Coordinates of C-alpha atoms in Angstrom, one line a residue:
M837 CA -56.0 53.1 25.1
V838 CA -52.9 52.9 27.4
S839 CA -49.5 54.6 27.0
P840 CA -46.3 52.7 27.5
Q841 CA -46.1 54.3 30.9
G842 CA -49.5 52.7 31.7
S843 CA -51.5 56.0 31.7
P844 CA -54.8 56.1 29.7
A845 CA -54.5 57.0 26.1
G846 CA -57.3 59.5 26.3
P847 CA -60.3 60.1 24.1
R848 CA -60.1 60.2 20.3
G849 CA -59.0 63.6 19.0
A850 CA -57.8 64.8 22.4
G851 CA -55.7 68.0 22.1
T852 CA -52.8 69.3 24.0
G853 CA -54.3 68.0 27.2
S854 CA -53.8 64.4 26.1
P855 CA -51.4 62.4 28.3
W856 CA -48.9 62.0 25.5
S857 CA -48.9 65.6 24.3
D858 CA -45.9 66.4 26.5
A859 CA -44.2 63.1 26.1
P860 CA -40.5 63.5 25.3
C861 CA -40.7 60.9 22.5
P862 CA -42.7 61.3 19.3
V863 CA -46.3 60.0 19.5
L864 CA -48.7 59.6 16.5
V865 CA -52.3 58.6 16.7
V866 CA -53.4 57.0 13.5
D867 CA -56.9 55.8 12.7
R868 CA -57.9 52.6 11.1
A869 CA -57.8 54.1 7.6
G870 CA -54.3 55.5 8.1
G871 CA -55.2 59.0 8.7
I872 CA -53.2 60.9 11.4
V873 CA -55.5 61.9 14.2
E874 CA -53.0 63.7 16.3
A875 CA -49.2 64.2 16.7
N876 CA -47.5 65.6 19.8
D877 CA -44.8 68.3 19.6
A878 CA -42.0 65.7 19.6
A879 CA -43.6 64.0 16.6
R880 CA -43.9 67.3 14.7
T881 CA -40.2 67.9 15.3
V882 CA -39.3 64.6 13.8
L883 CA -42.0 64.7 11.1
P884 CA -42.5 68.4 10.4
D885 CA -45.0 67.7 7.5
V886 CA -47.4 65.8 9.8
T887 CA -50.5 67.7 10.8
G888 CA -53.7 66.5 12.4
G889 CA -56.3 65.5 9.7
D890 CA -53.7 64.2 7.1
G891 CA -55.1 61.9 4.5
P892 CA -54.6 58.1 4.7
Y893 CA -50.9 57.4 5.3
E894 CA -49.9 60.8 4.1
N895 CA -46.5 62.0 5.4
L896 CA -45.8 58.7 7.2
P897 CA -42.6 56.8 6.5
D898 CA -43.1 53.6 4.5
W899 CA -41.9 51.3 7.2
L900 CA -44.5 52.8 9.7
T901 CA -47.2 52.6 7.0
E902 CA -46.6 48.9 6.6
A903 CA -46.6 48.4 10.3
H904 CA -49.9 50.2 10.8
R905 CA -51.5 48.2 8.0
H906 CA -50.3 45.1 9.7
M907 CA -51.9 46.1 13.0
T908 CA -55.2 47.1 11.4
G909 CA -55.4 44.1 9.1
G910 CA -56.5 41.8 11.9
L911 CA -53.0 40.3 12.4
G912 CA -52.3 42.2 15.7
A913 CA -48.9 42.8 17.1
T914 CA -47.2 39.6 16.0
W915 CA -43.6 41.0 15.5
A916 CA -40.7 39.2 17.1
E917 CA -39.2 42.7 17.4
P918 CA -40.9 46.1 17.2
P919 CA -41.1 47.7 13.7
S920 CA -38.2 50.1 13.1
G921 CA -36.8 52.3 10.4
A922 CA -35.2 55.6 9.5
I923 CA -36.8 59.1 10.1
G924 CA -34.8 62.2 9.3
G925 CA -31.5 60.4 9.5
R926 CA -32.3 58.8 12.9
H927 CA -33.4 55.3 13.6
F928 CA -36.7 54.8 15.5
E929 CA -38.6 51.9 16.9
A930 CA -42.4 52.0 16.8
H931 CA -44.4 50.6 19.8
P932 CA -48.2 50.4 19.1
R933 CA -50.9 50.9 21.6
P934 CA -54.3 50.1 20.0
G935 CA -57.5 51.8 21.3
A936 CA -61.0 50.6 21.5
D937 CA -62.2 52.7 18.6
G938 CA -59.6 51.3 16.2
D939 CA -57.1 54.1 16.5
V940 CA -53.4 53.1 17.2
A941 CA -51.1 55.3 19.2
W942 CA -47.5 54.8 17.9
W943 CA -44.8 55.7 20.4
L944 CA -41.6 56.3 18.5
I945 CA -38.5 55.5 20.5
D946 CA -35.1 56.9 19.2
A947 CA -32.9 53.8 19.0
T948 CA -30.2 55.3 16.8
D949 CA -27.3 54.7 19.2
R950 CA -28.3 51.2 19.9
H951 CA -28.9 50.6 16.2
L952 CA -25.4 51.9 15.3
A953 CA -23.9 49.8 18.0
E954 CA -25.7 46.7 16.8
E955 CA -24.7 47.4 13.2
T956 CA -21.1 47.9 14.2
L957 CA -21.2 44.6 16.2
R958 CA -22.7 42.8 13.3
R959 CA -20.2 44.2 10.8
E960 CA -17.3 43.3 13.1
Q961 CA -18.7 39.8 13.6
E962 CA -18.9 39.4 9.8
R963 CA -15.4 40.6 9.4
A964 CA -14.2 38.2 12.1
A965 CA -15.9 35.4 10.3
I966 CA -14.2 36.5 7.1
L967 CA -10.8 36.7 8.7
S968 CA -11.3 33.2 10.2
E969 CA -12.3 31.9 6.7
V970 CA -9.3 33.6 5.2
S971 CA -6.9 32.1 7.7
S972 CA -8.3 28.5 7.5
T973 CA -8.5 28.7 3.7
L974 CA -5.0 30.1 3.1
L975 CA -3.3 27.9 5.8
S976 CA -4.8 24.8 4.2
S977 CA -2.3 25.1 1.3
L978 CA 1.4 25.4 1.7
N979 CA 1.9 25.9 -2.1
V980 CA 3.0 29.5 -2.7
P981 CA 1.4 30.0 -6.2
R982 CA -1.9 28.6 -5.0
C983 CA -1.8 30.7 -1.8
M984 CA -1.2 33.8 -3.9
E985 CA -4.2 32.9 -6.1
V986 CA -6.5 32.3 -3.2
T987 CA -5.4 35.5 -1.5
A988 CA -6.3 37.5 -4.6
R989 CA -9.7 35.8 -5.1
L990 CA -10.7 36.2 -1.4
A991 CA -9.7 39.9 -1.7
T992 CA -12.1 40.4 -4.6
R993 CA -14.9 38.6 -2.7
H994 CA -14.7 40.6 0.4
L995 CA -12.7 43.8 -0.2
A996 CA -12.7 45.2 -3.7
D997 CA -13.7 44.8 -7.4
A998 CA -10.2 43.7 -8.3
A999 CA -7.0 42.7 -6.6
V1000 CA -3.3 42.6 -7.7
L1001 CA -0.9 40.7 -5.5
V1002 CA 2.8 41.7 -6.1
A1003 CA 5.3 39.2 -4.6
P1004 CA 8.9 40.1 -3.7
A1005 CA 11.2 40.4 -6.8
Q1006 CA 12.9 37.3 -8.1
G1007 CA 15.9 38.8 -9.8
R1008 CA 14.6 41.7 -12.0
R1009 CA 11.0 40.4 -12.2
H1010 CA 8.1 40.2 -9.8
P1011 CA 5.5 37.4 -9.6
V1012 CA 2.1 39.2 -10.0
T1013 CA -1.3 37.6 -9.4
Y1014 CA -4.4 39.3 -10.9
A1015 CA -8.0 38.6 -9.8
Q1016 CA -11.4 40.2 -10.4
A1017 CA -14.8 39.5 -8.8
H1018 CA -16.4 36.3 -10.1
G1019 CA -13.3 35.5 -12.2
P1020 CA -10.3 33.3 -12.1
A1021 CA -6.9 34.4 -10.8
V1022 CA -4.1 34.9 -13.3
R1023 CA -0.4 34.5 -12.3
V1024 CA 2.4 36.1 -14.4
T1025 CA 6.0 37.0 -13.8
R1026 CA 6.9 40.4 -15.3
A1027 CA 9.2 43.3 -14.9
V1028 CA 7.3 46.0 -13.1
D1029 CA 8.3 49.4 -11.6
P1030 CA 6.9 49.5 -8.0
A1031 CA 7.6 53.3 -8.0
T1032 CA 4.8 53.9 -10.5
V1033 CA 2.2 53.0 -7.8
P1034 CA 2.2 55.3 -4.8
G1035 CA 3.1 53.3 -1.7
L1036 CA 3.9 50.0 -3.5
A1037 CA 7.7 50.2 -3.2
E1038 CA 7.3 51.0 0.5
A1039 CA 4.8 48.2 1.0
L1040 CA 7.1 45.7 -0.6
Q1041 CA 9.7 46.6 2.0
G1042 CA 7.3 46.2 4.8
F1043 CA 6.5 49.8 5.6
P1044 CA 3.0 50.9 6.7
P1045 CA 0.5 51.7 3.9
V1046 CA 0.1 55.2 2.6
P1047 CA -3.3 56.9 3.1
T1048 CA -5.8 56.1 0.3
R1049 CA -6.3 59.8 -0.3
W1050 CA -2.7 60.1 -1.4
I1051 CA -3.2 57.8 -4.3
D1052 CA -4.6 59.2 -7.6
P1053 CA -6.7 56.5 -9.2
G1054 CA -6.2 58.0 -12.6
A1055 CA -2.5 57.7 -12.4
I1056 CA -2.4 53.9 -11.8
P1057 CA -0.3 52.3 -14.5
A1058 CA -1.8 49.7 -16.9
W1059 CA 0.3 46.8 -15.4
A1060 CA -1.4 47.3 -12.0
I1061 CA -5.0 47.0 -13.5
P1062 CA -6.3 43.5 -14.4
E1063 CA -7.1 43.0 -18.0
G1064 CA -10.8 43.5 -18.6
F1065 CA -11.4 45.6 -15.5
E1066 CA -14.7 47.4 -16.1
G1067 CA -14.8 51.1 -16.0
P1068 CA -12.2 53.6 -14.8
V1069 CA -10.5 53.0 -11.4
G1070 CA -12.4 55.1 -8.8
S1071 CA -10.5 54.2 -5.6
V1072 CA -7.2 52.4 -4.8
T1073 CA -5.5 51.2 -1.6
V1074 CA -2.1 49.6 -1.3
T1075 CA -1.5 47.3 1.7
P1076 CA 1.7 45.4 2.7
L1077 CA 1.6 41.7 3.3
P1078 CA 3.7 41.3 6.4
G1079 CA 5.6 38.0 6.7
H1080 CA 7.8 36.3 9.3
G1081 CA 10.6 38.8 9.5
V1082 CA 10.6 39.4 5.7
P1083 CA 7.7 41.1 3.8
A1084 CA 5.6 38.6 1.8
G1085 CA 4.6 41.1 -0.8
A1086 CA 1.9 43.8 -1.3
L1087 CA -1.8 43.9 -2.2
I1088 CA -3.3 46.5 -4.5
L1089 CA -7.1 46.8 -4.1
L1090 CA -9.1 48.5 -6.8
R1091 CA -12.7 49.7 -7.0
S1092 CA -14.4 51.1 -10.0
S1093 CA -15.6 54.7 -10.2
T1094 CA -19.2 53.6 -9.7
V1095 CA -18.5 52.1 -6.2
R1096 CA -17.9 54.2 -3.1
A1097 CA -14.3 54.9 -2.1
F1098 CA -12.5 52.9 0.6
T1099 CA -13.4 54.2 4.1
E1100 CA -11.0 54.3 7.0
S1101 CA -12.8 51.3 8.5
E1102 CA -12.4 49.3 5.3
N1103 CA -8.7 50.2 5.1
V1104 CA -8.2 48.9 8.7
F1105 CA -10.0 45.7 7.7
A1106 CA -7.9 45.4 4.6
R1107 CA -4.8 45.6 6.8
L1108 CA -6.1 42.8 9.0
F1109 CA -6.9 40.7 5.9
A1110 CA -3.4 41.4 4.6
A1111 CA -1.8 40.4 7.9
R1112 CA -3.3 36.9 7.7
A1113 CA -2.6 36.6 4.0
G1114 CA 1.0 37.6 4.6
A1115 CA 1.4 35.1 7.4
A1116 CA 0.0 32.3 5.2
L1117 CA 2.2 33.3 2.3
S1118 CA 5.3 33.5 4.5
A1119 CA 4.5 30.0 6.0
A1120 CA 4.0 28.6 2.5
R1121 CA 7.3 30.1 1.3
L1122 CA 9.2 28.9 4.3
Y1123 CA 7.8 25.4 3.9
T1124 CA 8.7 25.4 0.2
E1125 CA 12.3 26.4 1.0
Q1126 CA 12.6 23.8 3.8
A1127 CA 11.1 21.2 1.6
A1128 CA 13.6 22.0 -1.1
V1129 CA 16.5 21.8 1.4
T1130 CA 15.1 18.5 2.8
A1131 CA 14.7 17.0 -0.7
T1132 CA 18.3 18.0 -1.6
L1133 CA 19.7 16.5 1.6
M1134 CA 17.5 13.4 1.3
Q1135 CA 18.6 12.8 -2.2
E1136 CA 22.1 12.1 -0.9
L1137 CA 20.6 9.6 1.6
L1138 CA 18.4 7.7 -0.9
P1139 CA 19.7 4.5 -2.4
P1140 CA 21.1 5.0 -5.9
A1141 CA 19.6 3.7 -9.1
L1142 CA 21.6 0.6 -10.3
G1143 CA 22.2 -1.0 -13.6
G1144 CA 25.0 -2.6 -15.5
V1145 CA 28.6 -1.5 -14.8
H1146 CA 31.7 -2.9 -16.6
G1147 CA 30.0 -6.1 -17.7
V1148 CA 28.3 -6.8 -14.3
D1149 CA 24.6 -6.4 -13.6
Y1150 CA 23.4 -4.8 -10.4
A1151 CA 19.9 -4.3 -9.0
G1152 CA 18.7 -3.0 -5.6
G1153 CA 15.6 -2.6 -3.7
Y1154 CA 14.8 -0.7 -0.5
R1155 CA 11.7 -0.4 1.8
P1156 CA 11.9 1.7 4.9
A1157 CA 10.3 0.6 8.2
Q1158 CA 7.6 3.2 7.9
D1159 CA 5.8 3.5 4.5
S1160 CA 5.5 7.3 5.1
E1161 CA 9.2 7.6 5.2
R1162 CA 11.7 7.4 2.4
I1163 CA 14.9 6.9 4.3
G1164 CA 16.1 4.7 7.2
G1165 CA 19.0 2.7 8.5
D1166 CA 19.6 0.3 5.6
F1167 CA 21.6 1.3 2.6
Y1168 CA 23.6 0.1 -0.4
D1169 CA 26.0 1.6 -2.9
V1170 CA 27.9 0.6 -6.0
H1171 CA 31.1 2.4 -6.7
P1172 CA 32.3 1.6 -10.2
G1173 CA 35.9 0.9 -10.9
A1174 CA 37.8 3.5 -13.0
D1175 CA 37.8 1.1 -16.0
P1176 CA 36.7 -2.5 -16.7
S1177 CA 40.1 -3.8 -15.5
Q1178 CA 39.4 -2.3 -12.0
E1179 CA 37.2 -3.8 -9.3
S1180 CA 33.8 -2.1 -8.5
L1181 CA 33.0 -1.9 -4.8
V1182 CA 29.5 -2.9 -3.6
V1183 CA 28.4 -2.0 -0.1
L1184 CA 25.3 -3.1 1.8
G1185 CA 24.8 -2.1 5.4
D1186 CA 22.4 -1.9 8.3
V1187 CA 22.7 0.7 11.0
A1188 CA 21.2 0.0 14.4
G1189 CA 17.8 1.7 14.6
K1190 CA 15.6 3.2 12.0
G1191 CA 14.2 6.5 10.9
L1192 CA 15.9 9.8 10.4
D1193 CA 18.6 9.3 13.2
A1194 CA 19.7 6.1 11.6
A1195 CA 19.6 7.6 8.1
V1196 CA 22.0 10.4 9.2
L1197 CA 24.5 7.8 10.3
T1198 CA 24.1 5.8 7.1
G1199 CA 25.0 9.1 5.2
K1200 CA 28.1 9.4 7.2
I1201 CA 29.1 5.8 6.6
R1202 CA 28.5 6.1 2.9
N1203 CA 30.5 9.3 2.7
T1204 CA 33.4 7.8 4.6
L1205 CA 33.4 4.7 2.4
H1206 CA 33.4 6.9 -0.6
A1207 CA 36.5 8.7 0.7
L1208 CA 38.2 5.3 1.3
L1209 CA 37.7 4.0 -2.2
P1210 CA 41.4 4.2 -3.1
L1211 CA 42.0 1.6 -0.4
A1212 CA 39.1 -0.6 -1.5
H1213 CA 41.4 -3.4 -2.5
D1214 CA 42.0 -4.1 1.2
H1215 CA 38.6 -4.7 2.8
Q1216 CA 40.1 -5.3 6.3
H1217 CA 41.9 -1.9 6.2
V1218 CA 38.8 -0.1 5.0
L1219 CA 36.6 -1.5 7.7
N1220 CA 39.1 -0.7 10.5
L1221 CA 39.3 2.9 9.2
L1222 CA 35.5 3.1 9.2
N1223 CA 35.3 1.6 12.6
A1224 CA 37.7 4.2 14.0
A1225 CA 35.7 7.0 12.4
L1226 CA 32.5 5.7 14.0
L1227 CA 34.1 5.3 17.4
T1228 CA 35.2 8.9 17.5
S1229 CA 31.9 10.3 16.3
R1230 CA 29.0 11.6 18.5
H1231 CA 26.9 8.7 17.3
T1232 CA 26.5 5.8 19.7
R1233 CA 25.1 3.4 17.1
F1234 CA 26.9 0.5 15.4
A1235 CA 26.4 -1.0 12.0
T1236 CA 26.8 -4.2 10.1
L1237 CA 28.3 -4.3 6.6
V1238 CA 29.0 -6.4 3.6
L1239 CA 31.8 -5.3 1.1
V1240 CA 31.9 -7.0 -2.3
S1241 CA 34.6 -6.2 -4.9
A1242 CA 33.4 -7.3 -8.4
R1243 CA 35.2 -7.5 -11.7
H1244 CA 34.2 -9.0 -15.0
R1245 CA 36.7 -11.4 -16.6
A1246 CA 36.3 -13.8 -19.6
G1247 CA 32.5 -13.9 -19.3
R1248 CA 32.5 -14.5 -15.6
V1249 CA 32.3 -12.2 -12.6
R1250 CA 34.9 -12.6 -9.9
L1251 CA 33.9 -11.5 -6.4
R1252 CA 35.6 -10.8 -3.1
L1253 CA 33.1 -10.8 -0.2
T1254 CA 33.7 -9.5 3.3
S1255 CA 31.0 -9.5 6.0
A1256 CA 31.4 -7.3 9.1
G1257 CA 28.8 -8.7 11.5
H1258 CA 26.3 -9.0 8.6
L1259 CA 24.3 -11.9 7.3
P1260 CA 26.4 -13.9 4.8
P1261 CA 25.7 -13.3 1.1
L1262 CA 23.8 -16.1 -0.8
I1263 CA 25.0 -17.4 -4.2
V1264 CA 22.4 -18.6 -6.7
R1265 CA 24.0 -21.0 -9.1
A1266 CA 22.8 -21.7 -12.6
D1267 CA 21.6 -25.2 -11.6
G1268 CA 19.4 -23.8 -8.8
R1269 CA 21.7 -24.5 -5.9
V1270 CA 21.9 -21.8 -3.3
E1271 CA 25.2 -21.5 -1.4
E1272 CA 25.9 -19.5 1.7
S1273 CA 29.1 -17.5 1.6
G1274 CA 31.7 -18.4 4.3
T1275 CA 32.7 -14.8 5.0
R1276 CA 32.5 -13.8 8.6
G1277 CA 33.4 -10.8 10.8
N1278 CA 32.4 -8.6 13.7
L1279 CA 30.4 -5.4 13.4
V1280 CA 31.8 -1.8 13.1
G1281 CA 31.4 1.0 15.5
A1282 CA 31.4 -1.2 18.7
M1283 CA 34.9 -2.7 19.2
P1284 CA 38.4 -1.1 19.0
A1285 CA 39.2 -3.2 15.9
V1286 CA 37.4 -5.2 13.3
S1287 CA 38.3 -8.8 12.5
V1288 CA 36.9 -10.3 9.3
R1289 CA 37.3 -13.2 6.9
T1290 CA 37.1 -12.5 3.2
E1291 CA 35.9 -15.1 0.7
E1292 CA 36.4 -15.2 -3.1
T1293 CA 34.0 -16.7 -5.5
V1294 CA 33.2 -16.6 -9.3
L1295 CA 29.8 -16.2 -10.9
A1296 CA 29.2 -17.9 -14.2
P1297 CA 26.7 -16.4 -16.7
G1298 CA 23.2 -16.3 -15.2
E1299 CA 24.4 -16.7 -11.6
T1300 CA 23.7 -14.2 -8.9
C1301 CA 25.1 -13.1 -5.5
L1302 CA 22.4 -11.7 -3.2
L1303 CA 23.1 -9.3 -0.3
Y1304 CA 20.3 -8.5 2.1
T1305 CA 19.5 -7.1 5.5
D1306 CA 17.8 -8.7 8.4
G1307 CA 14.6 -6.8 7.6
I1308 CA 14.1 -9.6 5.0
T1309 CA 14.8 -12.7 7.1
E1310 CA 13.2 -11.2 10.3
A1311 CA 10.0 -10.2 8.5
R1312 CA 7.3 -11.4 10.9
G1313 CA 4.1 -12.7 9.3
G1314 CA 2.9 -15.8 7.6
P1315 CA -0.4 -17.6 8.1
L1316 CA -0.5 -16.9 11.9
G1317 CA 1.2 -13.5 11.7
G1318 CA 4.1 -14.3 14.1
E1319 CA 6.6 -16.4 12.2
L1320 CA 9.9 -15.1 10.9
Y1321 CA 10.5 -15.4 7.2
G1322 CA 14.0 -16.8 7.9
V1323 CA 17.1 -17.7 5.9
E1324 CA 16.0 -21.1 4.8
R1325 CA 12.7 -19.9 3.3
L1326 CA 14.8 -17.2 1.5
K1327 CA 17.1 -19.9 0.1
R1328 CA 14.2 -21.9 -1.2
A1329 CA 12.8 -18.8 -2.9
L1330 CA 16.1 -18.0 -4.5
A1331 CA 16.4 -21.6 -5.8
E1332 CA 13.4 -20.7 -8.0
C1333 CA 15.3 -17.6 -9.3
A1334 CA 18.1 -19.5 -11.0
G1335 CA 19.0 -17.8 -14.3
M1336 CA 16.9 -14.8 -13.6
P1337 CA 18.3 -11.3 -14.2
A1338 CA 19.4 -9.3 -11.2
E1339 CA 16.3 -7.0 -11.3
A1340 CA 13.9 -10.0 -11.4
V1341 CA 15.7 -11.6 -8.4
V1342 CA 15.3 -8.4 -6.4
E1343 CA 11.7 -8.0 -7.3
R1344 CA 11.0 -11.6 -6.4
V1345 CA 12.6 -11.3 -3.0
Q1346 CA 10.8 -8.0 -2.2
M1347 CA 7.4 -9.4 -3.3
L1348 CA 7.7 -12.5 -1.2
A1349 CA 8.8 -10.6 1.9
A1350 CA 5.9 -8.2 1.4
Q1351 CA 3.4 -11.0 1.0
W1352 CA 4.8 -12.7 4.1
L1353 CA 4.4 -9.5 6.1
G1354 CA 0.9 -8.6 5.0
Q1355 CA -0.1 -5.5 7.0
G1356 CA 2.4 -6.2 9.8
R1357 CA 5.1 -3.9 11.1
H1358 CA 8.7 -4.5 9.8
D1359 CA 12.2 -3.2 10.0
D1360 CA 14.0 -1.5 7.1
M1361 CA 14.6 -3.9 4.2
A1362 CA 17.3 -3.6 1.7
V1363 CA 18.5 -6.1 -0.9
I1364 CA 21.0 -6.0 -3.8
A1365 CA 21.7 -8.5 -6.5
I1366 CA 25.0 -8.9 -8.4
S1367 CA 24.7 -11.0 -11.5
A1368 CA 26.9 -12.2 -14.3
P1369 CA 24.9 -11.5 -17.4
R1370 CA 24.1 -14.2 -19.9
P1371 CA 25.7 -13.9 -23.4
R1372 CA 23.7 -12.1 -26.0
P1373 CA 21.9 -14.0 -28.8
L1374 CA 23.9 -15.1 -31.8
T1375 CA 23.9 -12.5 -34.6
V1376 CA 25.0 -12.7 -38.3
T1377 CA 27.2 -9.8 -39.5
G1378 CA 28.8 -9.9 -42.9
G1379 CA 28.3 -13.6 -43.2
D1380 CA 30.0 -14.4 -39.9
M1381 CA 28.3 -15.6 -36.8
H1382 CA 29.1 -13.8 -33.5
R1383 CA 28.0 -14.1 -29.9
G1384 CA 27.7 -10.7 -28.2
H1385 CA 28.1 -10.2 -24.5
S1386 CA 27.7 -7.2 -22.3
G1387 CA 31.1 -7.7 -20.7
N1388 CA 33.0 -8.8 -23.8
P1389 CA 31.2 -7.7 -26.9
G1390 CA 31.8 -9.7 -30.1
R1391 CA 33.4 -12.6 -28.4
S1392 CA 32.7 -15.9 -30.2
G1393 CA 33.5 -19.5 -29.7
R1394 CA 32.3 -23.1 -29.7
P1395 CA 30.3 -24.6 -26.8
G1396 CA 32.6 -26.8 -24.7
E1397 CA 35.6 -24.6 -25.1
P1398 CA 37.1 -23.6 -21.7
G1399 CA 36.5 -19.9 -20.9
V1400 CA 33.6 -19.5 -23.4
P1401 CA 30.6 -17.8 -21.7
G1402 CA 27.8 -20.2 -21.0
D1403 CA 30.1 -23.3 -21.1
P1404 CA 28.2 -25.8 -18.9
G1405 CA 31.3 -27.9 -18.5
T1406 CA 33.5 -25.2 -16.8
P1407 CA 33.6 -25.8 -13.1
H1408 CA 32.8 -23.1 -10.6
E1409 CA 35.8 -21.4 -9.0
R1410 CA 35.5 -20.7 -5.4
H1411 CA 37.9 -20.5 -2.4
G1412 CA 38.1 -18.6 0.8
R1413 CA 40.9 -16.9 2.7
S1414 CA 41.2 -15.1 6.1
A1415 CA 41.9 -11.4 6.1

């Protein structure tokens, strides 16, 4: 038998003269049956009940008993690491040295300090993994209510039996989220008094947490304990949730009386947990606020919903250059007249560029035109005022526009059309002819003055005037993927839309452009249709037959009479003039 130092183990039953008798570490000689043959002085200090001649496995710790049975059972020393366990509050490793007669000398090495260091390292690694999980889980959601629920559930999984997350007050009430281990999170908004929980009022203001020993578990109010919490509260800690400059709330952690109280190390870990949760909540709250602001501002930049106004039907469609965006450089508006006798102003425009920068300028143009509505009877004057506003702004972009003044009269819609550098409107007549308006002009925001030519035309019932941006005609696609859609192809498509309502015309144009594009890239695309509605079907009221109409309800007459809606014999009125 050989000692760890390499000296002979000595004969069986050797006394104080044995090589290990004066060893500084405990040494036990145990025979094959588990009886203690000899123990040195150090061993008797650690195991005072051990004496030579003890019965099989008498006074040996369980872990050492199992290790000896393993050694003498024919398996040999096959451990990846030496057996270890507790003896008298210390942690020992057992190193066996078998002898020829079947005895085993167990050298017990005190590894308490290393064991504690390893346990501390393992615990910190586990906590680091938990904090990493908390950060990734919480930051994966920018929804504040969900973030609160996840925080409370994670706290019950890793920190306590129950958690109560108290968010900053909204008026006189606080959003509160309750969670218990292995249960769902419950969110409520209620009036609570933070002063009833020691340290909560301070935590909600971002102050450091109060020591756990200052909090009396028996004095916790009912609102701060989740419904169905098992057993009385045994330990409580209150931790602030620090945010980005503003506290994100506070976390109340509860343990039942059957569980050990929070230690100082656990309180430190709870603060680390709360720091990550507070950062995630603060980020989610900031994102929510910014998203609300963005949605409010974007709402003003989105094209309006259109319909019938003063006997004229309007429909519009818009598709930004990027499907992930909602706004761009194309826009349209309809500004109704004060009453049916007044003209409504229709605007469709295209700002150079696309994306957010172009959308900002479209917003300025739309607001400027809205302010110029009292002058809308003079398209030339309005465009020159807009041109001056753009030339004096910080923007260096220009825009093309079409202004249309529309008014319903005697079943028809009279239009005044003015193009400022824009594609001319197309008129779809009832018989399928498609006419190109003669209005012309130069763009706005580039030259000192704008020169335009205004044209007037009349729409009979069922006829439509289409305004569109170059995103439609310059859509590149087709069978080979490189051909422009073009104005002529658009005219042929519109010829098939004769008599269609405004909404159907817009949907048809958008569908054909999308089919032509396929999956190809494109510019912003906007289109707006202005239609003279067809008369309503004949109805019988009180024995009299009437023909209803959206622009002139109750009007009746005989086919062939001049001025009667739908009269096929009435010629189209159209003439142009220079502004």
